XYZ file of C-alpha atoms in Angstrom:
576
model
C 87.235 66.248 29.898
C 86.530 62.679 31.006
C 87.272 60.033 28.384
C 86.915 56.291 28.307
C 89.661 54.347 26.585
C 88.519 51.695 24.121
C 90.942 48.839 23.617
C 91.977 47.922 20.100
C 91.393 44.285 20.930
C 87.690 44.856 21.689
C 87.260 46.756 18.411
C 88.954 44.053 16.404
C 86.713 41.403 17.904
C 83.637 43.230 16.562
C 84.990 43.443 12.981
C 84.015 40.763 10.450
C 86.613 38.041 10.174
C 88.658 38.011 6.947
C 88.754 34.724 5.176
C 92.079 32.964 5.263
C 94.062 33.846 2.124
C 94.143 30.996 -0.345
C 96.417 30.370 -3.314
C 94.964 31.943 -6.427
C 95.301 30.527 -9.949
C 96.344 27.103 -11.128
C 98.352 24.749 -8.933
C 101.284 23.084 -10.654
C 101.388 19.284 -10.557
C 104.474 17.402 -9.429
C 105.542 16.447 -12.971
C 105.492 20.052 -14.175
C 107.348 21.267 -11.087
C 110.054 18.680 -11.686
C 110.271 19.632 -15.364
C 110.821 23.274 -14.437
C 113.372 22.364 -11.732
C 115.393 20.305 -14.229
C 115.288 23.122 -16.760
C 116.577 25.692 -14.283
C 119.489 23.430 -13.379
C 121.833 25.155 -10.951
C 120.182 28.587 -11.206
C 119.332 29.763 -7.671
C 115.648 30.280 -6.941
C 115.847 34.046 -6.389
C 113.296 36.719 -7.322
C 115.897 38.866 -9.082
C 116.751 35.936 -11.391
C 113.197 35.649 -12.723
C 114.163 36.779 -16.241
C 117.048 34.286 -16.316
C 114.582 31.551 -15.286
C 112.189 32.584 -18.051
C 115.041 32.481 -20.576
C 115.909 28.949 -19.482
C 112.331 27.796 -20.062
C 111.911 29.705 -23.313
C 115.222 28.360 -24.678
C 114.373 24.750 -23.893
C 110.732 24.646 -24.969
C 110.661 27.396 -27.598
C 107.873 29.124 -25.672
C 106.634 30.015 -22.196
C 103.681 27.813 -21.322
C 101.233 28.916 -18.655
C 101.660 25.681 -16.684
C 105.446 26.192 -16.603
C 104.999 29.778 -15.443
C 102.607 28.635 -12.720
C 105.194 26.111 -11.548
C 107.921 28.758 -11.624
C 105.755 31.099 -9.553
C 105.220 28.305 -7.034
C 108.964 27.592 -6.798
C 109.796 31.286 -6.368
C 106.860 31.844 -3.963
C 105.515 34.604 -6.231
C 102.026 35.448 -7.384
C 101.419 34.032 -10.847
C 100.483 37.487 -12.091
C 104.005 38.707 -11.232
C 105.580 36.035 -13.398
C 103.093 36.580 -16.225
C 103.459 40.367 -16.285
C 107.253 40.091 -16.564
C 107.112 37.381 -19.231
C 104.596 39.290 -21.349
C 106.559 42.563 -21.117
C 109.606 41.389 -23.102
C 109.565 40.761 -26.868
C 111.732 37.644 -26.824
C 109.420 35.567 -24.639
C 106.671 33.636 -26.450
C 103.846 33.279 -23.913
C 101.255 30.636 -24.869
C 98.050 29.348 -23.281
C 96.534 25.925 -23.653
C 93.542 25.438 -25.950
C 90.065 24.264 -24.918
C 91.281 20.663 -24.836
C 94.023 21.635 -22.403
C 96.823 21.191 -24.941
C 99.591 23.556 -25.919
C 100.306 24.307 -29.538
C 103.786 23.222 -30.575
C 106.222 26.091 -31.179
C 107.498 26.721 -34.715
C 110.517 24.610 -35.640
C 112.545 27.757 -36.171
C 112.062 31.515 -36.038
C 113.691 33.896 -38.498
C 113.699 37.556 -37.562
C 114.283 40.258 -40.157
C 115.369 43.646 -38.841
C 112.999 46.452 -39.805
C 115.233 49.254 -38.503
C 115.830 52.274 -40.698
C 119.228 51.188 -42.037
C 117.888 47.725 -42.898
C 114.792 49.215 -44.483
C 117.025 51.382 -46.689
C 118.885 48.214 -47.703
C 115.782 46.249 -48.745
C 114.553 44.504 -45.599
C 110.877 44.737 -46.588
C 111.500 42.890 -49.845
C 113.332 40.173 -47.916
C 110.449 39.913 -45.454
C 107.976 39.504 -48.287
C 109.992 36.741 -49.947
C 111.044 34.527 -47.031
C 107.740 33.002 -45.775
C 106.949 31.205 -49.008
C 110.572 30.189 -49.474
C 111.073 28.738 -45.980
C 107.755 26.960 -45.584
C 105.138 26.799 -42.856
C 107.346 25.247 -40.165
C 109.568 28.334 -40.069
C 108.143 31.492 -38.540
C 109.269 34.742 -40.195
C 108.747 37.922 -38.169
C 109.818 41.550 -38.218
C 112.203 42.593 -35.477
C 113.310 45.994 -34.214
C 116.929 47.032 -34.722
C 119.287 44.141 -33.860
C 122.425 46.285 -33.533
C 124.122 45.353 -36.812
C 123.222 48.362 -38.937
C 126.553 48.372 -40.797
C 125.649 44.893 -42.116
C 122.168 45.819 -43.395
C 119.904 44.149 -44.212
C 120.194 41.708 -41.321
C 118.231 38.554 -40.587
C 118.588 36.364 -37.515
C 118.055 32.592 -37.811
C 117.100 31.719 -34.227
C 120.230 33.202 -32.613
C 122.515 33.387 -35.643
C 122.889 36.778 -37.318
C 122.985 36.849 -41.118
C 124.826 40.000 -42.277
C 123.912 41.553 -45.631
C 121.204 38.937 -45.829
C 119.517 37.750 -48.948
C 116.937 35.003 -49.352
C 119.464 32.395 -50.508
C 121.773 32.935 -47.521
C 118.900 32.683 -45.038
C 117.497 29.586 -46.744
C 120.895 27.888 -46.671
C 121.287 28.454 -42.925
C 117.745 27.223 -42.252
C 118.342 24.042 -44.276
C 121.634 23.422 -42.477
C 119.960 24.170 -39.119
C 122.770 26.592 -38.244
C 121.023 28.534 -35.538
C 123.721 29.704 -33.103
C 126.183 32.581 -33.468
C 129.884 31.898 -33.835
C 132.186 33.085 -31.079
C 133.812 36.403 -32.085
C 137.564 36.266 -32.754
C 138.452 38.544 -29.845
C 141.602 39.177 -27.802
C 141.416 36.602 -25.011
C 142.838 36.858 -21.490
C 146.212 35.336 -22.382
C 146.738 37.691 -25.324
C 145.533 40.694 -23.335
C 147.962 39.982 -20.497
C 150.791 39.653 -23.037
C 149.941 43.165 -24.276
C 150.315 44.648 -20.791
C 146.705 44.199 -19.843
C 145.633 44.508 -16.180
C 148.899 46.245 -15.258
C 146.880 49.364 -14.500
C 144.563 47.400 -12.208
C 147.536 45.850 -10.377
C 149.106 49.294 -9.954
C 145.859 50.619 -8.497
C 145.530 47.800 -6.008
C 149.233 47.967 -5.072
C 149.046 51.679 -4.242
C 151.192 52.808 -7.193
C 148.191 54.888 -8.209
C 145.827 56.390 -5.653
C 142.094 56.817 -5.964
C 142.147 60.601 -6.091
C 144.683 60.674 -8.939
C 142.648 58.184 -11.010
C 139.360 60.027 -10.503
C 141.093 63.334 -11.264
C 142.438 61.875 -14.521
C 138.914 60.876 -15.515
C 137.599 64.337 -14.695
C 140.424 66.134 -16.538
C 139.947 64.016 -19.665
C 136.459 65.435 -20.180
C 135.107 61.942 -20.859
C 131.339 61.955 -20.733
C 129.015 58.971 -20.612
C 128.875 57.411 -24.076
C 125.488 55.730 -23.794
C 123.613 58.880 -24.755
C 123.080 61.070 -21.689
C 126.646 62.387 -21.602
C 127.097 62.878 -17.840
C 130.793 63.474 -16.943
C 132.260 60.093 -16.009
C 134.762 61.277 -13.385
C 132.151 63.344 -11.605
C 129.847 60.322 -11.478
C 132.613 58.259 -9.823
C 133.111 60.957 -7.192
C 129.379 61.255 -6.481
C 128.815 57.515 -6.004
C 132.001 57.086 -3.956
C 130.652 59.638 -1.470
C 127.543 57.499 -0.848
C 127.335 54.911 1.934
C 128.565 51.357 1.291
C 127.756 48.816 0.032
C 127.812 50.330 -3.444
C 126.942 48.456 -6.649
C 127.674 48.911 -10.353
C 125.359 48.337 -13.323
C 126.903 48.222 -16.803
C 124.611 48.967 -19.720
C 125.285 46.999 -22.914
C 121.650 47.011 -24.003
C 122.466 49.236 -27.020
C 118.957 49.208 -28.442
C 119.015 52.660 -30.103
C 118.433 52.060 -33.845
C 121.623 52.888 -35.700
C 123.929 52.046 -32.767
C 126.398 49.152 -32.781
C 129.655 50.561 -31.357
C 129.528 48.592 -28.091
C 129.158 45.299 -29.953
C 132.006 46.304 -32.291
C 134.457 46.846 -29.410
C 133.202 43.914 -27.331
C 133.705 41.487 -30.217
C 137.347 42.586 -30.521
C 138.753 43.501 -27.098
C 136.515 42.480 -24.155
C 139.244 42.699 -21.498
C 139.924 46.378 -22.191
C 136.327 46.937 -21.107
C 136.646 44.539 -18.163
C 139.798 46.236 -16.912
C 138.069 49.621 -17.102
C 135.155 48.121 -15.165
C 137.464 46.768 -12.459
C 139.413 50.035 -12.155
C 136.125 51.912 -11.741
C 134.974 49.359 -9.144
C 138.256 49.815 -7.235
C 138.107 53.630 -7.352
C 134.476 53.871 -6.265
C 134.499 50.978 -3.789
C 132.036 48.694 -5.572
C 130.916 45.494 -3.846
C 129.324 43.757 -6.849
C 128.936 44.405 -10.590
C 125.995 43.530 -12.840
C 126.573 43.544 -16.612
C 123.341 43.843 -18.614
C 123.811 42.592 -22.207
C 121.117 42.805 -24.853
C 119.702 39.447 -25.883
C 120.427 39.974 -29.587
C 124.188 39.742 -28.932
C 124.347 35.965 -28.543
C 127.952 35.559 -29.691
C 129.047 38.364 -27.374
C 127.300 36.711 -24.444
C 129.166 33.436 -25.048
C 132.404 35.405 -25.373
C 131.861 37.292 -22.120
C 130.915 34.107 -20.280
C 134.140 32.474 -21.468
C 136.391 35.413 -20.603
C 134.764 36.033 -17.216
C 135.313 32.376 -16.375
C 138.975 32.738 -17.394
C 139.276 35.863 -15.257
C 137.855 34.098 -12.202
C 140.132 31.093 -12.729
C 143.258 33.212 -13.187
C 142.632 36.624 -11.540
C 145.312 39.162 -12.566
C 144.937 40.968 -9.236
C 143.473 40.225 -5.831
C 140.187 41.321 -4.371
C 138.081 41.348 -7.547
C 134.378 42.086 -7.038
C 131.828 39.537 -8.158
C 130.677 40.187 -11.746
C 127.271 38.844 -12.711
C 126.218 38.767 -16.372
C 122.515 39.374 -16.970
C 120.659 38.732 -20.220
C 118.170 41.211 -21.627
C 114.990 39.953 -23.237
C 114.204 42.396 -26.022
C 113.087 45.772 -24.671
C 114.511 49.063 -25.955
C 113.342 50.854 -22.823
C 115.908 48.908 -20.782
C 118.593 51.145 -22.262
C 117.269 53.773 -19.836
C 119.312 53.389 -16.663
C 116.524 52.952 -14.133
C 114.549 50.627 -16.430
C 117.682 48.511 -16.817
C 117.977 48.359 -13.025
C 114.373 47.210 -12.747
C 115.118 44.486 -15.303
C 118.231 43.334 -13.442
C 116.006 43.002 -10.367
C 113.797 40.621 -12.376
C 110.954 43.031 -13.067
C 109.375 44.748 -16.043
C 111.783 47.338 -17.432
C 109.846 50.434 -16.436
C 111.681 53.694 -15.679
C 111.607 54.996 -12.149
C 110.508 58.443 -11.123
C 113.436 60.569 -9.951
C 114.657 61.746 -7.485
C 116.092 59.709 -5.880
C 118.706 59.097 -8.568
C 120.351 55.727 -9.112
C 123.623 57.086 -7.714
C 121.773 57.330 -4.385
C 119.108 54.609 -4.571
C 119.738 52.212 -7.422
C 120.047 48.440 -7.638
C 118.372 46.729 -4.682
C 118.086 50.136 -3.007
C 121.856 50.690 -2.900
C 123.951 53.549 -4.370
C 124.776 52.440 -7.907
C 127.418 53.473 -10.438
C 125.718 53.081 -13.824
C 127.913 53.127 -16.933
C 127.721 52.423 -20.625
C 130.112 49.808 -22.035
C 132.146 52.231 -24.153
C 132.684 54.675 -21.291
C 134.514 51.933 -19.385
C 136.323 50.800 -22.529
C 138.373 54.049 -22.557
C 139.337 54.074 -18.856
C 142.624 52.210 -19.300
C 143.846 54.448 -22.142
C 142.878 57.641 -20.331
C 144.606 56.729 -17.062
C 147.713 55.165 -18.659
C 148.222 57.752 -21.385
C 147.046 60.666 -19.311
C 143.879 62.752 -19.629
C 145.575 65.085 -22.118
C 145.772 62.240 -24.659
C 142.001 62.016 -24.818
C 141.279 65.740 -24.452
C 143.851 66.710 -27.140
C 141.665 65.239 -29.856
C 138.809 67.206 -31.335
C 137.804 69.635 -34.048
C 135.957 72.901 -34.303
C 136.588 73.797 -30.681
C 135.526 70.436 -29.244
C 137.594 67.979 -27.186
C 137.880 64.211 -27.109
C 137.149 61.229 -29.334
C 133.835 59.787 -30.449
C 132.976 56.351 -31.757
C 130.462 56.987 -34.522
C 128.234 54.103 -35.632
C 127.761 55.003 -39.300
C 125.212 53.243 -41.514
C 122.897 54.025 -44.388
C 124.099 55.300 -47.762
C 127.887 55.389 -47.395
C 130.547 53.334 -49.138
C 132.176 52.082 -45.933
C 129.754 51.836 -42.992
C 130.999 50.817 -39.568
C 132.367 52.178 -36.296
C 134.584 55.202 -36.931
C 136.762 56.541 -34.116
C 136.987 60.233 -34.993
C 137.601 63.584 -33.291
C 134.707 65.010 -31.326
C 133.252 67.938 -33.224
C 133.851 66.476 -36.670
C 131.082 67.390 -39.091
C 128.911 64.939 -40.968
C 130.474 65.951 -44.263
C 133.988 65.411 -42.894
C 133.033 62.111 -41.284
C 131.620 60.694 -44.525
C 134.438 61.929 -46.767
C 137.390 61.114 -44.493
C 136.245 57.991 -42.654
C 133.498 56.353 -44.739
C 134.885 56.471 -48.276
C 132.314 59.021 -49.377
C 128.845 58.433 -50.775
C 127.944 55.741 -53.313
C 128.468 56.595 -56.983
C 125.737 58.867 -58.311
C 124.405 59.776 -54.851
C 124.298 63.157 -53.169
C 123.656 63.857 -49.513
C 120.014 64.506 -48.702
C 119.840 64.274 -44.905
C 121.155 62.451 -41.869
C 120.349 61.275 -38.367
C 123.099 62.530 -36.032
C 122.085 60.521 -32.947
C 120.067 57.449 -33.850
C 116.296 57.123 -33.870
C 115.703 59.705 -31.144
C 118.357 62.227 -32.204
C 116.342 63.915 -34.958
C 116.865 64.337 -38.716
C 118.822 67.150 -40.371
C 119.037 68.162 -44.050
C 122.189 68.174 -46.186
C 122.388 71.955 -45.856
C 123.253 71.428 -42.164
C 126.016 68.869 -42.689
C 128.719 71.208 -41.390
C 127.526 71.360 -37.769
C 130.085 69.896 -35.304
C 128.899 66.509 -34.054
C 129.288 66.499 -30.282
C 127.449 66.949 -27.023
C 125.594 70.274 -26.806
C 126.235 71.329 -30.434
C 123.033 69.941 -31.951
C 120.470 70.951 -29.335
C 119.890 74.436 -30.808
C 118.741 72.677 -33.983
C 116.310 70.343 -32.206
C 118.651 67.326 -32.313
C 121.291 65.644 -30.158
C 124.233 63.282 -30.636
C 123.122 60.669 -28.096
C 125.128 57.504 -28.714
C 126.618 58.975 -31.933
C 124.627 56.740 -34.271
C 124.748 58.373 -37.702
C 122.410 57.218 -40.490
C 123.008 58.825 -43.893
C 120.185 59.544 -46.354
C 120.831 60.353 -50.017
C 119.157 61.012 -53.331
C 120.121 59.974 -56.822
C 118.606 59.919 -60.280
C 116.439 56.957 -59.276
C 115.557 57.479 -55.629
C 115.196 59.840 -52.670
C 115.451 58.664 -49.037
C 112.566 60.795 -47.822
C 112.654 62.126 -44.273
C 108.888 61.505 -44.076
C 109.453 57.770 -44.592
C 112.291 57.755 -42.070
C 110.069 59.444 -39.470
C 107.321 56.870 -40.060
C 109.774 54.028 -39.561
C 111.110 55.561 -36.354
C 107.701 56.370 -34.881
C 106.513 52.801 -35.460
C 109.552 51.734 -33.470
C 108.800 54.131 -30.596
C 105.160 53.034 -30.468
C 106.182 49.370 -30.220
C 108.885 50.043 -27.634
C 107.007 52.369 -25.281
C 106.782 50.573 -21.941
C 103.245 51.903 -21.485
C 103.800 53.228 -17.975
C 102.892 56.869 -18.675
C 100.001 58.072 -20.815
C 101.861 60.861 -22.681
C 104.289 58.343 -24.170
C 101.939 55.364 -24.513
C 99.134 57.309 -26.179
C 101.349 59.979 -27.745
C 103.515 57.607 -29.770
C 100.472 55.699 -31.025
C 98.566 58.856 -31.970
C 101.592 60.466 -33.608
C 102.283 57.334 -35.641
C 98.672 57.241 -36.834
C 98.738 60.943 -37.772
C 101.950 60.769 -39.797
C 100.815 57.665 -41.700
C 98.255 59.950 -43.397
C 99.117 61.701 -46.645
C 98.324 65.094 -45.129
C 99.790 65.902 -41.710
C 97.885 67.867 -39.072
C 100.825 70.088 -38.119
C 99.031 71.878 -35.284
C 97.899 68.673 -33.572
C 101.335 67.086 -34.013
C 102.951 70.111 -32.377
C 100.574 69.876 -29.404
C 101.290 66.158 -29.035
C 105.011 66.801 -29.207
C 104.855 69.394 -26.443
C 102.782 67.200 -24.144
C 105.123 64.233 -24.655
C 108.203 66.352 -23.943
C 106.703 67.983 -20.855
C 104.969 65.022 -19.225
C 106.694 61.753 -20.200
C 108.543 60.024 -17.384
C 111.706 59.178 -19.324
C 113.739 60.031 -22.395
C 111.827 57.720 -24.735
C 108.652 59.771 -24.654
C 110.545 63.051 -24.384
C 112.666 62.370 -27.491
C 110.231 60.348 -29.611
C 108.770 63.474 -31.306
C 112.202 64.588 -32.571
C 112.044 62.932 -36.023
C 108.554 64.282 -36.701
C 109.398 67.780 -35.483
C 112.490 67.781 -37.712
C 110.474 66.792 -40.783
C 108.094 69.696 -40.178
C 110.971 72.099 -39.549
C 113.538 71.061 -42.162
C 111.677 69.061 -44.824
C 108.379 70.951 -45.348
C 108.623 70.407 -49.110
C 108.029 66.689 -48.551
C 104.782 67.395 -46.714
C 103.556 69.497 -49.599
C 103.908 66.495 -51.910
C 102.855 63.688 -49.561
């Protein structure tokens, strides 16, 4: 067959010419560009630091103005829509537009957030919310906030960045009048005190060859330590998997801790930050990590100042040579960023939307590199496990389980807080032995074994061992071991129906919106359970679709509280 070749050049010459691309959107003037530059200070102009840039602007001006965001986009050479979509994704950024006269409304003098999480609601948060606006006046904005990670101190308010434990109206008003808006630095073990206690000796031994990589990873595997952020993947196995991937390898540490009812990471960080940092550095040495990113939730302002101080001390006086660079990143108020791939997206300066998998983050994680992702508490135990031996950790446990668990206990107990207890302990044992029992005149009615997404169980099931894999047959899971206790007395009942409504409002607000089953399913489920009579059949169908088709654990676990009410508390539905 005879053919005639047609050159691509001749074809292209016949096509209509595309107009030269022009800059879209507003152009920032020189004054605004300079204002943004001064605000950013020494922050490098990098795409992955976009959220840090937005924090700098939001902190200084009390809001994110559209002209500032346009200037930031120009400095970063980004489309303005990229900057806007990131800014509008996170709860802690106040995005404002100018009015018809081209002016921006002044931000409120102060913002007071009142936690509406379940533990705070049980402690009277709604009454506090109703009282504060009139008391504080029009210049102070009072808003509801999702769980702020201080459930043992319920109810909690936050005056700008200062947490108010066991808040009442008088305490909040006093702080507002005194303009005390920043958290105090926690009284933690600093670098000098940690070194005096034998700290970083393990790291020095590792780097000096006293301990070899295989022995350290084997100790982690033999201990049975599983990830303590919720998923429970064996820690030692994760080290081995990531170490086998090609260098350079990165590490991402998750201290987002947004699961309502959870506060264990903050508890340990406020007391002993270098035990965590040494565990981080031992893991980095064993796996061959080039750089570490620590992602800390924005609500932990005092912890952020503490970590900044201690990291600076560590850099100035390194206890061992060859430390990887550690970069602290600040969350911006998004529960979804507790999911590992969403956290990685956020560290890269994007909206915190979960990635489809495979590939897994151990293979393709931060900036496309193999990434070791860990929860704070998992790394907190590394030093003890390696120094004391894996048997020390594994020897603990009850009812056939092994290890230790840090339970965040809140709700109706005499002594809420973080309780380090044997894995496999039951709820009844945990409350009686570690929490001082129930308040006078109260009897156990129900409990959440694993935070907002872990389900709700009745008092009749308070003797189930609390550990990984023990609760799944009952439609629940331990997750991050956040236990919320519900009771009844002569004057009240903490109804599971009300708890489920609180939790589903949270899931609806925190859904990232990426997938329809979660975005629409949480909203529809919340609307259905707000009714007096529940459509059980439709709720079951919604639950199944969300579990089968949601991209990540938020949508897959969000139906748990509702399903548990239907399964274990049907008598409440008959009366509601």
